[in-house]
Amino acid sequence: MDRYDVVVVGVGGMGSAALYHLARRGKRVLGLERFDVPNDMGSSHGVTRIIRLAYFEHPDYVPLLRRAYELWRELEVEAGEQLLHITGIVEAGERIYEGALRSCADHGLRYEAIDGGELGERYPAFHLPRDMPVFLQPDGGFLLPERCIVAHVNGALARGAVVRARERVMEWSETENGVRIRTDRGVVDADRLVLTAGAWSQDVARLPPGLAGALRQVVAWLQPLRPELFTPEQLPVFNVVLDGEHFYGFPVFGVPGFKVGRYDHFGAGGDPDAISREPTIEDEEPLRAFAQRYVPDGAGSTLALATCLFEPSPDEHFLIDRHPDAAGAVLGAGFSGHGFKFCSVVGEILADLALDGGTRHDIELFRVARFA
């Protein structure tokens, strides 16, 4: 029977980073992935993902983000390719604007406070309400999620890690000297277990009921009518609430089209295996309506639609902790849809927890016990 120092279940954004950091510390580590590496079945795909420093959700995220930026740059050097692109970020709307300002004040971050009219003068693609307060933060940008996963996995493999894809974990249990994992291909023993199963975390990580249900999300790529306005040099990433709905978007990069998405966090999470992956016209309509009203030069014909699965916790803060019922396991869950930017540092934290039982990073906000 195979035995490892640590087994990582789920080799997406978070799992690939945990695998990398464990292997970098000289551990014999195995990554088990139900699908392909990388894949488009969960939350860690879509060509581009936003990274932002002035975190409106809570100021406690900012120190983790500073470390995440450092680790992404280190990974770029090792991988020999750019993974993080800085465009600046536009943020506006209820909750977002005030929260971003609070993070800047608490952590001394650079920013500009302008209005929608000045925004449109600087970046003509935007047609936000002229008197709307708008926040500009120069450190925002985007990551390339598939390439980030590949870089983490390649770095782990180069250090002796093993990755087995198309292998589903059926169950796991603690033993006298570690953890035993049964998959659809066999049995593996390990000293420690890291659970990063994304939208499947509720069952795979054996979480208390209701902590990480899967939610279906759809993003669109639309053909710009004025392509010169939608390059990374001319269009910052954006994150805005308008008309009571939360939208985000990216310049054209990697594939044709201006990318726009909507955070649809309404309703209870469900079974990820029962959720339809096929986008529909109904999914496209709110994205197109937003673009036509507020970014009209980006609202040309649809080039692509894609579905991903979010798995937010009830308060939409992360779940990063030692497992409440298993001393040999640690978990990372509840990241979607604002987690990918943290993969590099969460991988470091999960390695800390698995090997040392604690971490120098402040993760009190993410403890599972807050839902007790």
Short mmCIF file of C-alpha atoms in Angstrom, two decimals:
data_model
loop_
_atom_site.label_atom_id
_atom_site.label_comp_id
_atom_site.label_asym_id
_atom_site.label_seq_id
_atom_site.Cartn_x
_atom_site.Cartn_y
_atom_site.Cartn_z
CA MET A 1 0.00 0.00 0.00
CA ASP A 2 1.27 3.49 -0.85
CA ARG A 3 2.10 5.83 2.03
CA TYR A 4 2.83 9.56 1.90
CA ASP A 5 3.63 12.31 4.35
CA VAL A 6 0.62 14.28 3.10
CA VAL A 7 -2.21 13.60 0.65
CA VAL A 8 -3.97 16.60 -0.93
CA VAL A 9 -7.52 15.93 -2.13
CA GLY A 10 -8.45 18.28 -4.98
CA VAL A 11 -5.74 19.72 -7.23
CA GLY A 12 -7.42 22.93 -8.34
CA GLY A 13 -6.31 26.42 -7.37
CA MET A 14 -5.91 25.84 -3.63
CA GLY A 15 -4.89 22.19 -3.80
CA SER A 16 -2.18 22.74 -6.40
CA ALA A 17 -0.70 25.51 -4.24
CA ALA A 18 -0.79 23.33 -1.11
CA LEU A 19 0.87 20.51 -3.07
CA TYR A 20 3.59 22.91 -4.21
CA HIS A 21 4.35 24.27 -0.74
CA LEU A 22 4.41 20.81 0.82
CA ALA A 23 6.76 19.52 -1.85
CA ARG A 24 8.95 22.61 -1.49
CA ARG A 25 9.42 21.65 2.16
CA GLY A 26 10.73 18.25 1.15
CA LYS A 27 7.65 16.20 1.99
CA ARG A 28 6.51 13.12 0.12
CA VAL A 29 3.15 14.33 -1.12
CA LEU A 30 0.36 12.97 -3.32
CA GLY A 31 -2.33 15.02 -5.06
CA LEU A 32 -5.61 13.30 -5.91
CA GLU A 33 -7.89 14.98 -8.46
CA ARG A 34 -11.28 13.66 -9.53
CA PHE A 35 -11.13 15.41 -12.91
CA ASP A 36 -8.24 16.62 -15.10
CA VAL A 37 -5.38 18.91 -14.09
CA PRO A 38 -6.36 21.67 -14.79
CA ASN A 39 -10.10 21.34 -15.45
CA ASP A 40 -13.20 23.45 -16.01
CA MET A 41 -15.51 21.51 -13.69
CA GLY A 42 -15.12 23.63 -10.56
CA SER A 43 -14.06 27.18 -9.76
CA SER A 44 -10.45 27.52 -10.97
CA HIS A 45 -10.79 28.24 -14.68
CA GLY A 46 -11.97 30.97 -17.05
CA VAL A 47 -8.68 32.37 -18.43
CA THR A 48 -8.56 35.38 -16.07
CA ARG A 49 -9.35 35.96 -12.38
CA ILE A 50 -9.29 39.29 -10.54
CA ILE A 51 -6.67 40.10 -7.93
CA ARG A 52 -7.19 43.20 -5.78
CA LEU A 53 -5.45 44.58 -2.72
CA ALA A 54 -7.95 47.02 -1.15
CA TYR A 55 -10.26 44.28 0.04
CA PHE A 56 -13.79 45.53 0.68
CA GLU A 57 -14.90 42.28 2.33
CA HIS A 58 -12.70 42.81 5.42
CA PRO A 59 -9.38 44.59 6.15
CA ASP A 60 -7.95 41.37 7.64
CA TYR A 61 -7.54 39.98 4.13
CA VAL A 62 -4.98 42.63 3.16
CA PRO A 63 -1.90 41.13 4.91
CA LEU A 64 -2.68 37.79 3.25
CA LEU A 65 -2.96 39.53 -0.10
CA ARG A 66 0.39 41.21 0.32
CA ARG A 67 1.94 37.79 0.87
CA ALA A 68 -0.07 36.36 -2.04
CA TYR A 69 1.37 38.98 -4.41
CA GLU A 70 4.90 38.10 -3.22
CA LEU A 71 4.34 34.39 -3.75
CA TRP A 72 2.78 34.87 -7.20
CA ARG A 73 5.84 36.84 -8.27
CA GLU A 74 8.14 34.12 -6.90
CA LEU A 75 6.17 31.49 -8.80
CA GLU A 76 6.43 33.53 -12.02
CA VAL A 77 10.22 33.50 -11.74
CA GLU A 78 10.28 29.75 -11.21
CA ALA A 79 7.78 29.04 -13.98
CA GLY A 80 9.39 31.46 -16.43
CA GLU A 81 6.10 33.10 -17.41
CA GLN A 82 3.93 36.01 -16.32
CA LEU A 83 0.95 34.91 -14.25
CA LEU A 84 -0.13 38.22 -12.68
CA HIS A 85 -1.01 41.24 -14.83
CA ILE A 86 -1.51 44.65 -13.22
CA THR A 87 -4.19 46.88 -14.77
CA GLY A 88 -5.47 48.76 -11.75
CA ILE A 89 -9.02 48.18 -10.54
CA VAL A 90 -12.25 50.18 -10.61
CA GLU A 91 -14.60 49.56 -7.68
CA ALA A 92 -17.91 51.24 -6.95
CA GLY A 93 -21.31 50.71 -5.41
CA GLU A 94 -22.85 49.95 -2.07
CA ARG A 95 -20.69 47.96 0.34
CA ILE A 96 -17.77 47.83 -2.11
CA TYR A 97 -16.76 51.51 -2.10
CA GLU A 98 -16.80 52.05 1.66
CA GLY A 99 -15.21 48.67 2.36
CA ALA A 100 -12.34 49.31 -0.03
CA LEU A 101 -11.72 52.72 1.54
CA ARG A 102 -11.64 51.12 4.98
CA SER A 103 -9.01 48.61 3.89
CA CYS A 104 -6.91 51.43 2.42
CA ALA A 105 -7.16 53.47 5.62
CA ASP A 106 -6.28 50.50 7.85
CA HIS A 107 -3.30 49.41 5.76
CA GLY A 108 -2.00 52.59 4.13
CA LEU A 109 -2.83 51.56 0.56
CA ARG A 110 -2.70 53.86 -2.44
CA TYR A 111 -5.98 54.85 -4.07
CA GLU A 112 -7.91 57.59 -5.86
CA ALA A 113 -11.50 58.60 -5.14
CA ILE A 114 -13.17 60.04 -8.25
CA ASP A 115 -16.64 59.90 -9.82
CA GLY A 116 -18.18 58.17 -12.79
CA GLY A 117 -17.74 61.20 -15.02
CA GLU A 118 -13.98 61.38 -14.48
CA LEU A 119 -13.73 57.62 -14.85
CA GLY A 120 -15.30 57.86 -18.30
CA GLU A 121 -12.86 60.58 -19.29
CA ARG A 122 -9.88 58.43 -18.30
CA TYR A 123 -11.27 55.13 -19.54
CA PRO A 124 -13.89 55.77 -22.24
CA ALA A 125 -15.21 52.22 -22.17
CA PHE A 126 -16.99 53.00 -18.87
CA HIS A 127 -20.39 54.75 -18.81
CA LEU A 128 -21.14 54.65 -15.10
CA PRO A 129 -23.47 57.31 -13.61
CA ARG A 130 -21.52 60.59 -13.68
CA ASP A 131 -22.03 61.41 -10.00
CA MET A 132 -21.33 57.90 -8.73
CA PRO A 133 -18.37 57.68 -6.30
CA VAL A 134 -15.68 55.50 -7.84
CA PHE A 135 -12.59 54.00 -6.26
CA LEU A 136 -9.37 53.40 -8.22
CA GLN A 137 -6.63 51.21 -6.75
CA PRO A 138 -3.48 50.77 -8.82
CA ASP A 139 -2.47 47.32 -7.56
CA GLY A 140 -5.48 45.47 -8.97
CA GLY A 141 -5.26 43.23 -11.99
CA PHE A 142 -5.78 39.64 -13.02
CA LEU A 143 -4.24 36.19 -12.69
CA LEU A 144 -4.26 33.40 -15.28
CA PRO A 145 -5.88 30.57 -13.30
CA GLU A 146 -5.11 27.61 -15.53
CA ARG A 147 -1.49 28.69 -15.91
CA CYS A 148 -1.19 29.28 -12.15
CA ILE A 149 -2.35 25.73 -11.48
CA VAL A 150 0.06 24.35 -14.06
CA ALA A 151 2.93 26.32 -12.52
CA HIS A 152 2.15 25.07 -9.01
CA VAL A 153 1.77 21.47 -10.18
CA ASN A 154 4.94 21.56 -12.27
CA GLY A 155 6.83 23.01 -9.33
CA ALA A 156 5.54 20.24 -7.08
CA LEU A 157 6.33 17.49 -9.61
CA ALA A 158 9.86 18.83 -10.03
CA ARG A 159 10.32 18.32 -6.28
CA GLY A 160 9.12 14.72 -6.31
CA ALA A 161 5.37 15.10 -5.73
CA VAL A 162 2.96 12.63 -7.32
CA VAL A 163 -0.33 13.70 -8.91
CA ARG A 164 -3.05 11.24 -9.87
CA ALA A 165 -5.95 12.65 -11.89
CA ARG A 166 -9.22 10.94 -12.81
CA GLU A 167 -9.23 9.37 -9.33
CA ARG A 168 -12.16 10.06 -7.04
CA VAL A 169 -11.91 9.96 -3.25
CA MET A 170 -14.75 7.84 -1.89
CA GLU A 171 -14.06 8.12 1.83
CA TRP A 172 -11.33 8.81 4.37
CA SER A 173 -10.79 7.96 8.02
CA GLU A 174 -8.27 8.45 10.77
CA THR A 175 -6.06 5.54 11.79
CA GLU A 176 -3.69 4.94 14.69
CA ASN A 177 -0.81 6.54 12.81
CA GLY A 178 -2.43 8.91 10.34
CA VAL A 179 -5.16 8.91 7.74
CA ARG A 180 -6.42 6.30 5.27
CA ILE A 181 -7.98 7.43 1.98
CA ARG A 182 -10.04 5.08 -0.18
CA THR A 183 -10.46 6.07 -3.82
CA ASP A 184 -12.15 4.42 -6.79
CA ARG A 185 -8.71 3.03 -7.67
CA GLY A 186 -7.36 1.84 -4.35
CA VAL A 187 -6.26 2.80 -0.84
CA VAL A 188 -3.59 5.29 0.28
CA ASP A 189 -2.19 5.99 3.75
CA ALA A 190 -0.72 9.28 4.90
CA ASP A 191 0.42 11.07 8.02
CA ARG A 192 -1.77 14.08 7.18
CA LEU A 193 -4.63 14.98 4.84
CA VAL A 194 -5.35 18.32 3.14
CA LEU A 195 -8.91 18.73 1.87
CA THR A 196 -9.34 21.27 -0.96
CA ALA A 197 -12.29 19.87 -2.90
CA GLY A 198 -13.89 23.16 -3.95
CA ALA A 199 -17.60 22.85 -4.73
CA TRP A 200 -17.45 19.24 -3.49
CA SER A 201 -16.11 20.27 -0.07
CA GLN A 202 -19.37 19.81 1.80
CA ASP A 203 -19.26 16.04 1.32
CA VAL A 204 -15.57 15.36 0.71
CA ALA A 205 -14.41 17.38 3.72
CA ARG A 206 -17.34 16.15 5.84
CA LEU A 207 -18.28 19.67 6.88
CA PRO A 208 -21.12 20.55 9.23
CA PRO A 209 -24.35 20.98 7.24
CA GLY A 210 -24.67 24.02 5.02
CA LEU A 211 -21.11 25.37 5.12
CA ALA A 212 -20.12 25.03 1.43
CA GLY A 213 -22.92 24.32 -1.01
CA ALA A 214 -22.29 24.66 -4.75
CA LEU A 215 -23.74 27.66 -6.63
CA ARG A 216 -23.85 27.90 -10.41
CA GLN A 217 -22.35 31.02 -12.04
CA VAL A 218 -22.00 32.06 -15.69
CA VAL A 219 -19.55 34.48 -17.34
CA ALA A 220 -19.60 35.86 -20.88
CA TRP A 221 -17.06 37.04 -23.43
CA LEU A 222 -18.53 39.72 -25.71
CA GLN A 223 -17.05 41.16 -28.90
CA PRO A 224 -15.96 44.78 -28.32
CA LEU A 225 -17.34 47.29 -30.83
CA ARG A 226 -14.26 49.45 -30.18
CA PRO A 227 -11.47 46.96 -29.47
CA GLU A 228 -8.92 49.68 -28.71
CA LEU A 229 -10.82 50.52 -25.50
CA PHE A 230 -10.63 46.98 -24.13
CA THR A 231 -6.93 46.21 -24.00
CA PRO A 232 -5.25 45.65 -20.59
CA GLU A 233 -3.64 49.09 -21.01
CA GLN A 234 -6.98 50.85 -21.55
CA LEU A 235 -9.44 48.90 -19.36
CA PRO A 236 -8.77 48.20 -15.68
CA VAL A 237 -10.50 45.20 -14.16
CA PHE A 238 -13.67 46.27 -12.37
CA ASN A 239 -15.89 45.21 -9.50
CA VAL A 240 -19.11 47.22 -9.11
CA VAL A 241 -22.61 47.12 -7.68
CA LEU A 242 -25.18 48.83 -9.90
CA ASP A 243 -28.97 48.57 -9.79
CA GLY A 244 -28.63 46.25 -6.80
CA GLU A 245 -26.52 43.69 -8.66
CA HIS A 246 -22.81 42.90 -8.42
CA PHE A 247 -20.87 42.72 -11.70
CA TYR A 248 -17.19 42.35 -12.52
CA GLY A 249 -15.12 42.32 -15.68
CA PHE A 250 -11.79 42.16 -17.49
CA PRO A 251 -10.04 43.53 -20.56
CA VAL A 252 -9.58 41.31 -23.60
CA PHE A 253 -6.83 38.81 -22.84
CA GLY A 254 -5.91 35.29 -23.87
CA VAL A 255 -9.11 34.57 -25.78
CA PRO A 256 -11.32 36.83 -27.91
CA GLY A 257 -13.79 39.04 -26.09
CA PHE A 258 -14.44 41.38 -23.19
CA LYS A 259 -15.20 39.22 -20.16
CA VAL A 260 -18.06 40.11 -17.81
CA GLY A 261 -19.58 38.20 -14.91
CA ARG A 262 -22.23 38.58 -12.23
CA TYR A 263 -22.07 37.42 -8.63
CA ASP A 264 -25.28 35.45 -8.23
CA HIS A 265 -25.26 34.43 -4.58
CA PHE A 266 -29.00 34.06 -4.22
CA GLY A 267 -30.49 30.77 -3.07
CA ALA A 268 -29.10 27.81 -1.20
CA GLY A 269 -26.16 25.81 -2.48
CA GLY A 270 -26.78 22.43 -4.00
CA ASP A 271 -25.20 19.20 -5.19
CA PRO A 272 -22.36 20.05 -7.63
CA ASP A 273 -22.97 16.85 -9.59
CA ALA A 274 -26.60 17.82 -10.24
CA ILE A 275 -25.92 21.35 -11.53
CA SER A 276 -26.18 22.00 -15.27
CA ARG A 277 -22.90 23.09 -16.88
CA GLU A 278 -24.52 24.28 -20.10
CA PRO A 279 -25.02 28.10 -20.23
CA THR A 280 -28.33 29.39 -21.56
CA ILE A 281 -29.74 32.55 -23.12
CA GLU A 282 -31.26 33.30 -19.71
CA ASP A 283 -27.77 33.25 -18.20
CA GLU A 284 -26.50 35.62 -20.89
CA GLU A 285 -29.27 38.21 -20.63
CA PRO A 286 -28.28 40.00 -17.38
CA LEU A 287 -24.63 40.11 -18.46
CA ARG A 288 -25.54 41.62 -21.81
CA ALA A 289 -27.96 44.09 -20.21
CA PHE A 290 -25.22 45.31 -17.87
CA ALA A 291 -22.72 45.70 -20.71
CA GLN A 292 -25.21 47.52 -22.96
CA ARG A 293 -25.99 50.06 -20.24
CA TYR A 294 -22.63 50.64 -18.57
CA VAL A 295 -19.94 49.37 -20.99
CA PRO A 296 -21.78 49.76 -24.31
CA ASP A 297 -18.73 49.61 -26.57
CA GLY A 298 -18.10 46.13 -25.19
CA ALA A 299 -21.59 44.80 -25.88
CA GLY A 300 -21.10 43.26 -29.28
CA SER A 301 -22.00 39.71 -30.21
CA THR A 302 -21.43 36.89 -27.75
CA LEU A 303 -18.23 34.96 -28.35
CA ALA A 304 -18.37 32.52 -25.45
CA LEU A 305 -20.23 31.60 -22.27
CA ALA A 306 -18.85 29.49 -19.44
CA THR A 307 -20.20 28.01 -16.24
CA CYS A 308 -18.29 27.68 -12.99
CA LEU A 309 -19.27 26.57 -9.51
CA PHE A 310 -18.92 28.80 -6.47
CA GLU A 311 -18.94 27.34 -2.96
CA PRO A 312 -19.28 30.30 -0.59
CA SER A 313 -19.62 29.82 3.15
CA PRO A 314 -22.74 31.30 4.83
CA ASP A 315 -20.90 34.56 5.65
CA GLU A 316 -18.80 34.41 2.43
CA HIS A 317 -15.55 34.36 4.40
CA PHE A 318 -13.17 31.45 3.87
CA LEU A 319 -12.94 28.20 5.82
CA ILE A 320 -9.26 27.53 6.59
CA ASP A 321 -8.64 25.40 9.66
CA ARG A 322 -7.70 22.12 11.17
CA HIS A 323 -10.62 19.76 10.69
CA PRO A 324 -13.03 20.03 13.64
CA ASP A 325 -13.50 16.25 13.86
CA ALA A 326 -10.19 14.82 12.63
CA ALA A 327 -6.81 15.71 14.10
CA GLY A 328 -4.99 14.43 11.02
CA ALA A 329 -6.83 16.61 8.50
CA VAL A 330 -6.88 20.28 7.53
CA LEU A 331 -9.32 21.96 5.21
CA GLY A 332 -9.59 24.87 2.82
CA ALA A 333 -13.08 25.64 1.54
CA GLY A 334 -15.66 28.39 1.07
CA PHE A 335 -13.42 30.39 -1.29
CA SER A 336 -15.70 31.13 -4.23
CA GLY A 337 -16.25 33.55 -5.67
CA HIS A 338 -13.41 35.66 -4.30
CA GLY A 339 -10.73 33.14 -3.46
CA PHE A 340 -8.48 32.42 -6.43
CA LYS A 341 -6.24 35.44 -5.85
CA PHE A 342 -5.30 33.92 -2.47
CA CYS A 343 -4.24 30.50 -3.76
CA SER A 344 -0.52 31.14 -3.39
CA VAL A 345 -0.75 32.15 0.27
CA VAL A 346 -3.51 29.69 1.18
CA GLY A 347 -1.27 26.91 -0.12
CA GLU A 348 1.41 28.14 2.27
CA ILE A 349 -1.07 28.26 5.16
CA LEU A 350 -2.44 24.78 4.50
CA ALA A 351 1.12 23.40 4.42
CA ASP A 352 1.76 25.14 7.76
CA LEU A 353 -1.36 23.63 9.33
CA ALA A 354 -0.68 20.15 7.99
CA LEU A 355 2.95 20.04 9.10
CA ASP A 356 3.05 22.29 12.17
CA GLY A 357 -0.53 22.48 13.41
CA GLY A 358 -0.46 26.29 13.20
CA THR A 359 0.60 29.18 11.00
CA ARG A 360 2.17 32.62 11.37
CA HIS A 361 -0.65 34.06 9.26
CA ASP A 362 -3.73 35.44 10.97
CA ILE A 363 -6.61 33.14 10.04
CA GLU A 364 -8.96 33.77 12.95
CA LEU A 365 -11.58 35.17 10.56
CA PHE A 366 -11.68 31.79 8.79
CA ARG A 367 -12.03 29.36 11.68
CA VAL A 368 -14.80 26.77 11.33
CA ALA A 369 -15.81 27.29 14.98
CA ARG A 370 -17.47 30.63 14.11
CA PHE A 371 -20.45 28.59 12.87
CA ALA A 372 -20.67 26.41 15.96
#
